[in-house]
Amino acid sequence: MKKAIAILLMFVYLFGTTEAYQALKLPLLVEHYIKHKQENSHMTLLGFLKLHYSDKTVFDADYQQDMRLPFKTQENTSLFSAVNDIPQPMIIVVESPVLASTDYVLLDARVNFFAFPHSVFQPPRA
């Protein structure tokens, strides 16, 4: 019973939030193809699909039936949109680097280097 409920809920979600509900319109496609086949016996299935999906839309007597075919129109059935806002172009400003002064101090005469021990690793003194 749980499995049947899970499958039912999956189908409700799938057909409610995606374009999968268009598959329920397949009988309309077959019915419309049979109608075209009766009007023109040389019409093939590929020719029918090309006429209704690939060629430019023709506003003829059966235009309303053409628009009811599966995957002919799209509807936004989703409650949530994946894209929340339109990205804006990024502006990057590169400033020229600050030039450092060329005066270098190599040795500071104020520091008495002889006051420091010659080695860091010496035994402790009392």
Short mmCIF file of N, CA and C in Angstrom, two decimals:
data_model
loop_
_atom_site.label_atom_id
_atom_site.label_comp_id
_atom_site.label_asym_id
_atom_site.label_seq_id
_atom_site.Cartn_x
_atom_site.Cartn_y
_atom_site.Cartn_z
N MET A 1 0.82 -1.19 0.00
CA MET A 1 0.00 0.00 0.00
C MET A 1 0.86 1.26 0.00
N LYS A 2 1.96 1.24 0.79
CA LYS A 2 2.86 2.38 0.84
C LYS A 2 3.52 2.62 -0.51
N LYS A 3 3.84 1.52 -1.19
CA LYS A 3 4.48 1.63 -2.49
C LYS A 3 3.53 2.28 -3.50
N ALA A 4 2.27 1.92 -3.48
CA ALA A 4 1.28 2.50 -4.39
C ALA A 4 1.08 3.98 -4.12
N ILE A 5 1.04 4.36 -2.85
CA ILE A 5 0.90 5.77 -2.50
C ILE A 5 2.13 6.55 -2.92
N ALA A 6 3.31 5.96 -2.72
CA ALA A 6 4.55 6.63 -3.13
C ALA A 6 4.58 6.84 -4.64
N ILE A 7 4.16 5.83 -5.41
CA ILE A 7 4.12 5.97 -6.87
C ILE A 7 3.10 7.02 -7.28
N LEU A 8 1.95 7.03 -6.64
CA LEU A 8 0.92 8.03 -6.94
C LEU A 8 1.43 9.44 -6.66
N LEU A 9 2.07 9.64 -5.52
CA LEU A 9 2.61 10.96 -5.19
C LEU A 9 3.72 11.37 -6.15
N MET A 10 4.54 10.40 -6.58
CA MET A 10 5.59 10.70 -7.54
C MET A 10 5.00 11.18 -8.86
N PHE A 11 3.93 10.51 -9.33
CA PHE A 11 3.30 10.92 -10.58
C PHE A 11 2.62 12.28 -10.44
N VAL A 12 2.00 12.53 -9.31
CA VAL A 12 1.38 13.84 -9.09
C VAL A 12 2.44 14.93 -9.13
N TYR A 13 3.56 14.70 -8.47
CA TYR A 13 4.64 15.68 -8.48
C TYR A 13 5.22 15.83 -9.89
N LEU A 14 5.47 14.71 -10.57
CA LEU A 14 6.08 14.74 -11.89
C LEU A 14 5.21 15.47 -12.90
N PHE A 15 3.93 15.16 -12.92
CA PHE A 15 3.03 15.79 -13.89
C PHE A 15 2.65 17.21 -13.47
N GLY A 16 2.83 17.56 -12.22
CA GLY A 16 2.47 18.89 -11.76
C GLY A 16 3.57 19.91 -11.86
N THR A 17 4.82 19.47 -11.84
CA THR A 17 5.93 20.42 -11.82
C THR A 17 6.82 20.36 -13.05
N THR A 18 6.60 19.44 -13.95
CA THR A 18 7.41 19.35 -15.16
C THR A 18 6.50 19.34 -16.38
N GLU A 19 7.11 19.24 -17.54
CA GLU A 19 6.35 19.18 -18.79
C GLU A 19 5.93 17.74 -19.11
N ALA A 20 6.06 16.82 -18.17
CA ALA A 20 5.70 15.43 -18.42
C ALA A 20 4.20 15.25 -18.66
N TYR A 21 3.39 16.21 -18.20
CA TYR A 21 1.95 16.11 -18.44
C TYR A 21 1.63 16.16 -19.93
N GLN A 22 2.57 16.66 -20.73
CA GLN A 22 2.36 16.72 -22.18
C GLN A 22 2.20 15.31 -22.76
N ALA A 23 2.77 14.31 -22.12
CA ALA A 23 2.63 12.94 -22.60
C ALA A 23 1.18 12.47 -22.54
N LEU A 24 0.38 13.10 -21.70
CA LEU A 24 -1.04 12.75 -21.63
C LEU A 24 -1.80 13.21 -22.87
N LYS A 25 -1.18 14.07 -23.68
CA LYS A 25 -1.81 14.58 -24.90
C LYS A 25 -1.50 13.71 -26.13
N LEU A 26 -0.78 12.62 -25.95
CA LEU A 26 -0.43 11.76 -27.09
C LEU A 26 -1.65 11.23 -27.85
N PRO A 27 -2.76 10.90 -27.21
CA PRO A 27 -3.94 10.49 -28.00
C PRO A 27 -4.42 11.60 -28.96
N LEU A 28 -4.29 12.86 -28.57
CA LEU A 28 -4.63 13.96 -29.48
C LEU A 28 -3.72 13.97 -30.71
N LEU A 29 -2.44 13.64 -30.49
CA LEU A 29 -1.50 13.58 -31.60
C LEU A 29 -1.89 12.48 -32.58
N VAL A 30 -2.25 11.31 -32.07
CA VAL A 30 -2.66 10.19 -32.93
C VAL A 30 -3.93 10.54 -33.68
N GLU A 31 -4.89 11.13 -32.99
CA GLU A 31 -6.16 11.50 -33.61
C GLU A 31 -5.94 12.55 -34.71
N HIS A 32 -5.07 13.51 -34.45
CA HIS A 32 -4.80 14.56 -35.45
C HIS A 32 -4.05 13.98 -36.65
N TYR A 33 -3.14 13.02 -36.39
CA TYR A 33 -2.43 12.37 -37.49
C TYR A 33 -3.39 11.59 -38.38
N ILE A 34 -4.32 10.88 -37.76
CA ILE A 34 -5.32 10.10 -38.55
C ILE A 34 -6.14 11.04 -39.42
N LYS A 35 -6.51 12.21 -38.88
CA LYS A 35 -7.27 13.18 -39.65
C LYS A 35 -6.47 13.66 -40.87
N HIS A 36 -5.18 13.98 -40.65
CA HIS A 36 -4.33 14.42 -41.77
C HIS A 36 -4.12 13.28 -42.77
N LYS A 37 -4.01 12.06 -42.27
CA LYS A 37 -3.81 10.90 -43.15
C LYS A 37 -5.05 10.68 -44.03
N GLN A 38 -6.25 10.94 -43.51
CA GLN A 38 -7.47 10.80 -44.31
C GLN A 38 -7.54 11.89 -45.39
N GLU A 39 -7.06 13.10 -45.06
CA GLU A 39 -7.08 14.18 -46.03
C GLU A 39 -6.01 14.00 -47.10
N ASN A 40 -4.85 13.47 -46.73
CA ASN A 40 -3.74 13.27 -47.66
C ASN A 40 -3.16 11.88 -47.39
N SER A 41 -3.45 10.93 -48.27
CA SER A 41 -3.02 9.54 -48.04
C SER A 41 -1.51 9.36 -48.17
N HIS A 42 -0.82 10.32 -48.77
CA HIS A 42 0.64 10.22 -48.93
C HIS A 42 1.40 10.77 -47.72
N MET A 43 0.70 11.28 -46.72
CA MET A 43 1.34 11.86 -45.52
C MET A 43 1.93 10.73 -44.67
N THR A 44 3.22 10.87 -44.36
CA THR A 44 3.88 9.91 -43.47
C THR A 44 3.92 10.50 -42.05
N LEU A 45 4.27 9.66 -41.09
CA LEU A 45 4.35 10.13 -39.71
C LEU A 45 5.45 11.18 -39.57
N LEU A 46 6.59 10.95 -40.21
CA LEU A 46 7.68 11.94 -40.15
C LEU A 46 7.28 13.24 -40.84
N GLY A 47 6.56 13.13 -41.94
CA GLY A 47 6.07 14.33 -42.62
C GLY A 47 5.09 15.10 -41.75
N PHE A 48 4.24 14.39 -41.03
CA PHE A 48 3.29 15.01 -40.12
C PHE A 48 4.02 15.73 -38.98
N LEU A 49 5.00 15.05 -38.39
CA LEU A 49 5.76 15.66 -37.30
C LEU A 49 6.55 16.87 -37.78
N LYS A 50 7.12 16.77 -39.00
CA LYS A 50 7.85 17.90 -39.56
C LYS A 50 6.91 19.07 -39.80
N LEU A 51 5.72 18.80 -40.30
CA LEU A 51 4.75 19.85 -40.59
C LEU A 51 4.32 20.58 -39.31
N HIS A 52 4.15 19.84 -38.22
CA HIS A 52 3.61 20.45 -37.01
C HIS A 52 4.66 20.93 -36.01
N TYR A 53 5.88 20.39 -36.08
CA TYR A 53 6.87 20.75 -35.08
C TYR A 53 8.10 21.45 -35.65
N SER A 54 8.44 21.19 -36.89
CA SER A 54 9.66 21.75 -37.44
C SER A 54 9.40 22.96 -38.35
N ASP A 55 8.37 22.88 -39.15
CA ASP A 55 8.07 23.97 -40.08
C ASP A 55 7.49 25.17 -39.34
N LYS A 56 7.42 26.28 -40.06
CA LYS A 56 6.85 27.50 -39.50
C LYS A 56 5.36 27.28 -39.21
N THR A 57 4.86 27.87 -38.12
CA THR A 57 3.47 27.71 -37.73
C THR A 57 2.56 28.37 -38.77
N VAL A 58 1.59 27.59 -39.24
CA VAL A 58 0.64 28.08 -40.25
C VAL A 58 -0.69 28.32 -39.54
N PHE A 59 -1.26 29.50 -39.76
CA PHE A 59 -2.56 29.83 -39.17
C PHE A 59 -3.65 29.41 -40.16
N ASP A 60 -4.07 28.15 -40.07
CA ASP A 60 -5.09 27.62 -40.97
C ASP A 60 -6.33 27.24 -40.17
N ALA A 61 -7.20 26.48 -40.78
CA ALA A 61 -8.48 26.13 -40.15
C ALA A 61 -8.30 25.28 -38.89
N ASP A 62 -7.27 24.43 -38.86
CA ASP A 62 -7.09 23.56 -37.68
C ASP A 62 -5.98 24.07 -36.76
N TYR A 63 -5.77 25.38 -36.75
CA TYR A 63 -4.74 25.99 -35.89
C TYR A 63 -4.98 25.68 -34.41
N GLN A 64 -6.22 25.75 -33.96
CA GLN A 64 -6.55 25.48 -32.55
C GLN A 64 -6.21 24.04 -32.18
N GLN A 65 -6.48 23.09 -33.09
CA GLN A 65 -6.13 21.69 -32.83
C GLN A 65 -4.62 21.51 -32.83
N ASP A 66 -3.93 22.24 -33.71
CA ASP A 66 -2.47 22.14 -33.76
C ASP A 66 -1.85 22.59 -32.44
N MET A 67 -2.39 23.62 -31.84
CA MET A 67 -1.83 24.15 -30.59
C MET A 67 -2.13 23.25 -29.39
N ARG A 68 -3.07 22.32 -29.52
CA ARG A 68 -3.36 21.38 -28.43
C ARG A 68 -2.47 20.14 -28.48
N LEU A 69 -1.64 20.00 -29.51
CA LEU A 69 -0.76 18.84 -29.63
C LEU A 69 0.30 18.86 -28.52
N PRO A 70 0.81 17.68 -28.15
CA PRO A 70 1.81 17.64 -27.09
C PRO A 70 3.11 18.34 -27.49
N PHE A 71 3.69 19.02 -26.55
CA PHE A 71 4.96 19.73 -26.70
C PHE A 71 4.90 20.83 -27.76
N LYS A 72 3.71 21.27 -28.11
CA LYS A 72 3.57 22.38 -29.06
C LYS A 72 3.65 23.70 -28.32
N THR A 73 3.08 23.76 -27.14
CA THR A 73 3.17 24.95 -26.31
C THR A 73 3.78 24.56 -24.97
N GLN A 74 4.33 25.54 -24.30
CA GLN A 74 4.93 25.29 -23.00
C GLN A 74 4.23 26.14 -21.96
N GLU A 75 4.00 25.55 -20.82
CA GLU A 75 3.40 26.26 -19.72
C GLU A 75 4.32 26.14 -18.52
N ASN A 76 4.39 27.20 -17.76
CA ASN A 76 5.21 27.16 -16.54
C ASN A 76 4.37 26.57 -15.42
N THR A 77 4.51 25.27 -15.23
CA THR A 77 3.71 24.59 -14.21
C THR A 77 4.43 24.54 -12.87
N SER A 78 5.68 24.94 -12.84
CA SER A 78 6.45 24.86 -11.61
C SER A 78 6.11 26.02 -10.69
N LEU A 79 6.07 25.74 -9.41
CA LEU A 79 5.82 26.79 -8.44
C LEU A 79 7.08 27.56 -8.11
N PHE A 80 8.21 26.92 -8.30
CA PHE A 80 9.48 27.54 -7.97
C PHE A 80 10.31 27.70 -9.22
N SER A 81 11.00 28.80 -9.30
CA SER A 81 11.87 29.05 -10.45
C SER A 81 13.31 28.82 -10.02
N ALA A 82 14.09 28.23 -10.89
CA ALA A 82 15.49 27.97 -10.57
C ALA A 82 16.31 29.25 -10.62
N VAL A 83 15.90 30.20 -11.45
CA VAL A 83 16.63 31.45 -11.59
C VAL A 83 15.83 32.54 -10.88
N ASN A 84 16.42 33.15 -9.88
CA ASN A 84 15.70 34.16 -9.11
C ASN A 84 15.85 35.57 -9.68
N ASP A 85 16.98 35.89 -10.21
CA ASP A 85 17.13 37.20 -10.83
C ASP A 85 18.06 37.09 -12.03
N ILE A 86 18.00 38.09 -12.86
CA ILE A 86 18.80 38.10 -14.07
C ILE A 86 20.19 38.60 -13.71
N PRO A 87 21.23 37.87 -14.10
CA PRO A 87 22.58 38.32 -13.74
C PRO A 87 22.93 39.61 -14.46
N GLN A 88 23.56 40.50 -13.73
CA GLN A 88 24.00 41.78 -14.28
C GLN A 88 25.44 41.64 -14.74
N PRO A 89 25.83 42.42 -15.75
CA PRO A 89 27.22 42.34 -16.18
C PRO A 89 28.16 42.80 -15.07
N MET A 90 29.26 42.10 -14.92
CA MET A 90 30.22 42.40 -13.87
C MET A 90 31.20 43.45 -14.37
N ILE A 91 31.39 44.49 -13.57
CA ILE A 91 32.33 45.56 -13.93
C ILE A 91 33.53 45.43 -13.00
N ILE A 92 34.70 45.27 -13.60
CA ILE A 92 35.93 45.14 -12.83
C ILE A 92 36.78 46.35 -13.12
N VAL A 93 37.14 47.08 -12.07
CA VAL A 93 37.98 48.26 -12.20
C VAL A 93 39.37 47.89 -11.71
N VAL A 94 40.35 48.05 -12.59
CA VAL A 94 41.73 47.75 -12.24
C VAL A 94 42.47 49.07 -12.12
N GLU A 95 42.95 49.35 -10.91
CA GLU A 95 43.70 50.58 -10.68
C GLU A 95 45.19 50.29 -10.82
N SER A 96 45.94 51.33 -11.16
CA SER A 96 47.38 51.14 -11.30
C SER A 96 47.98 50.88 -9.92
N PRO A 97 48.96 50.00 -9.83
CA PRO A 97 49.54 49.67 -8.53
C PRO A 97 50.32 50.86 -7.96
N VAL A 98 50.38 50.91 -6.64
CA VAL A 98 51.12 51.97 -5.96
C VAL A 98 52.60 51.63 -6.06
N LEU A 99 53.36 52.57 -6.53
CA LEU A 99 54.80 52.34 -6.67
C LEU A 99 55.49 52.50 -5.32
N ALA A 100 56.32 51.54 -4.97
CA ALA A 100 57.06 51.60 -3.71
C ALA A 100 58.26 52.52 -3.88
N SER A 101 58.67 53.11 -2.78
CA SER A 101 59.85 53.99 -2.85
C SER A 101 61.08 53.13 -3.11
N THR A 102 62.06 53.74 -3.71
CA THR A 102 63.27 52.99 -4.07
C THR A 102 64.35 53.13 -3.01
N ASP A 103 64.04 53.75 -1.88
CA ASP A 103 65.03 53.88 -0.81
C ASP A 103 65.00 52.61 0.04
N TYR A 104 66.13 51.90 0.07
CA TYR A 104 66.21 50.67 0.85
C TYR A 104 67.22 50.85 1.97
N VAL A 105 66.89 50.37 3.15
CA VAL A 105 67.81 50.43 4.28
C VAL A 105 68.44 49.06 4.40
N LEU A 106 69.72 48.98 4.14
CA LEU A 106 70.40 47.70 4.18
C LEU A 106 70.91 47.36 5.58
N LEU A 107 71.35 48.36 6.32
CA LEU A 107 71.89 48.12 7.65
C LEU A 107 71.55 49.30 8.53
N ASP A 108 70.95 48.99 9.65
CA ASP A 108 70.61 50.05 10.59
C ASP A 108 71.74 50.11 11.60
N ALA A 109 72.48 51.19 11.62
CA ALA A 109 73.65 51.32 12.48
C ALA A 109 73.27 51.48 13.95
N ARG A 110 72.01 51.74 14.22
CA ARG A 110 71.60 51.96 15.61
C ARG A 110 71.49 50.65 16.39
N VAL A 111 71.42 49.51 15.71
CA VAL A 111 71.27 48.23 16.38
C VAL A 111 72.66 47.65 16.62
N ASN A 112 72.93 47.25 17.85
CA ASN A 112 74.20 46.65 18.20
C ASN A 112 74.07 45.14 18.04
N PHE A 113 74.57 44.63 16.91
CA PHE A 113 74.44 43.20 16.63
C PHE A 113 75.36 42.35 17.49
N PHE A 114 76.36 42.97 18.12
CA PHE A 114 77.27 42.20 18.95
C PHE A 114 76.67 41.87 20.31
N ALA A 115 75.57 42.50 20.65
CA ALA A 115 74.92 42.22 21.93
C ALA A 115 74.14 40.91 21.88
N PHE A 116 73.87 40.44 20.70
CA PHE A 116 73.11 39.20 20.54
C PHE A 116 74.05 38.01 20.58
N PRO A 117 73.61 36.89 21.13
CA PRO A 117 74.46 35.71 21.13
C PRO A 117 74.67 35.18 19.72
N HIS A 118 75.78 34.46 19.52
CA HIS A 118 76.10 33.95 18.20
C HIS A 118 75.21 32.79 17.79
N SER A 119 74.68 32.09 18.73
CA SER A 119 73.83 30.97 18.40
C SER A 119 72.53 31.05 19.21
N VAL A 120 71.48 30.69 18.60
CA VAL A 120 70.18 30.71 19.28
C VAL A 120 70.09 29.54 20.25
N PHE A 121 70.65 28.39 19.86
CA PHE A 121 70.56 27.18 20.66
C PHE A 121 71.73 27.15 21.67
N GLN A 122 71.58 27.75 22.80
CA GLN A 122 72.58 27.75 23.88
C GLN A 122 71.92 27.25 25.15
N PRO A 123 72.71 26.67 26.05
CA PRO A 123 72.12 26.22 27.31
C PRO A 123 71.71 27.43 28.15
N PRO A 124 70.73 27.23 29.01
CA PRO A 124 70.27 28.35 29.84
C PRO A 124 71.39 28.85 30.77
N ARG A 125 71.39 30.14 31.01
CA ARG A 125 72.39 30.74 31.90
C ARG A 125 71.75 31.14 33.22
N ALA A 126 72.54 31.04 34.28
CA ALA A 126 72.00 31.36 35.61
C ALA A 126 72.27 32.79 35.98
#
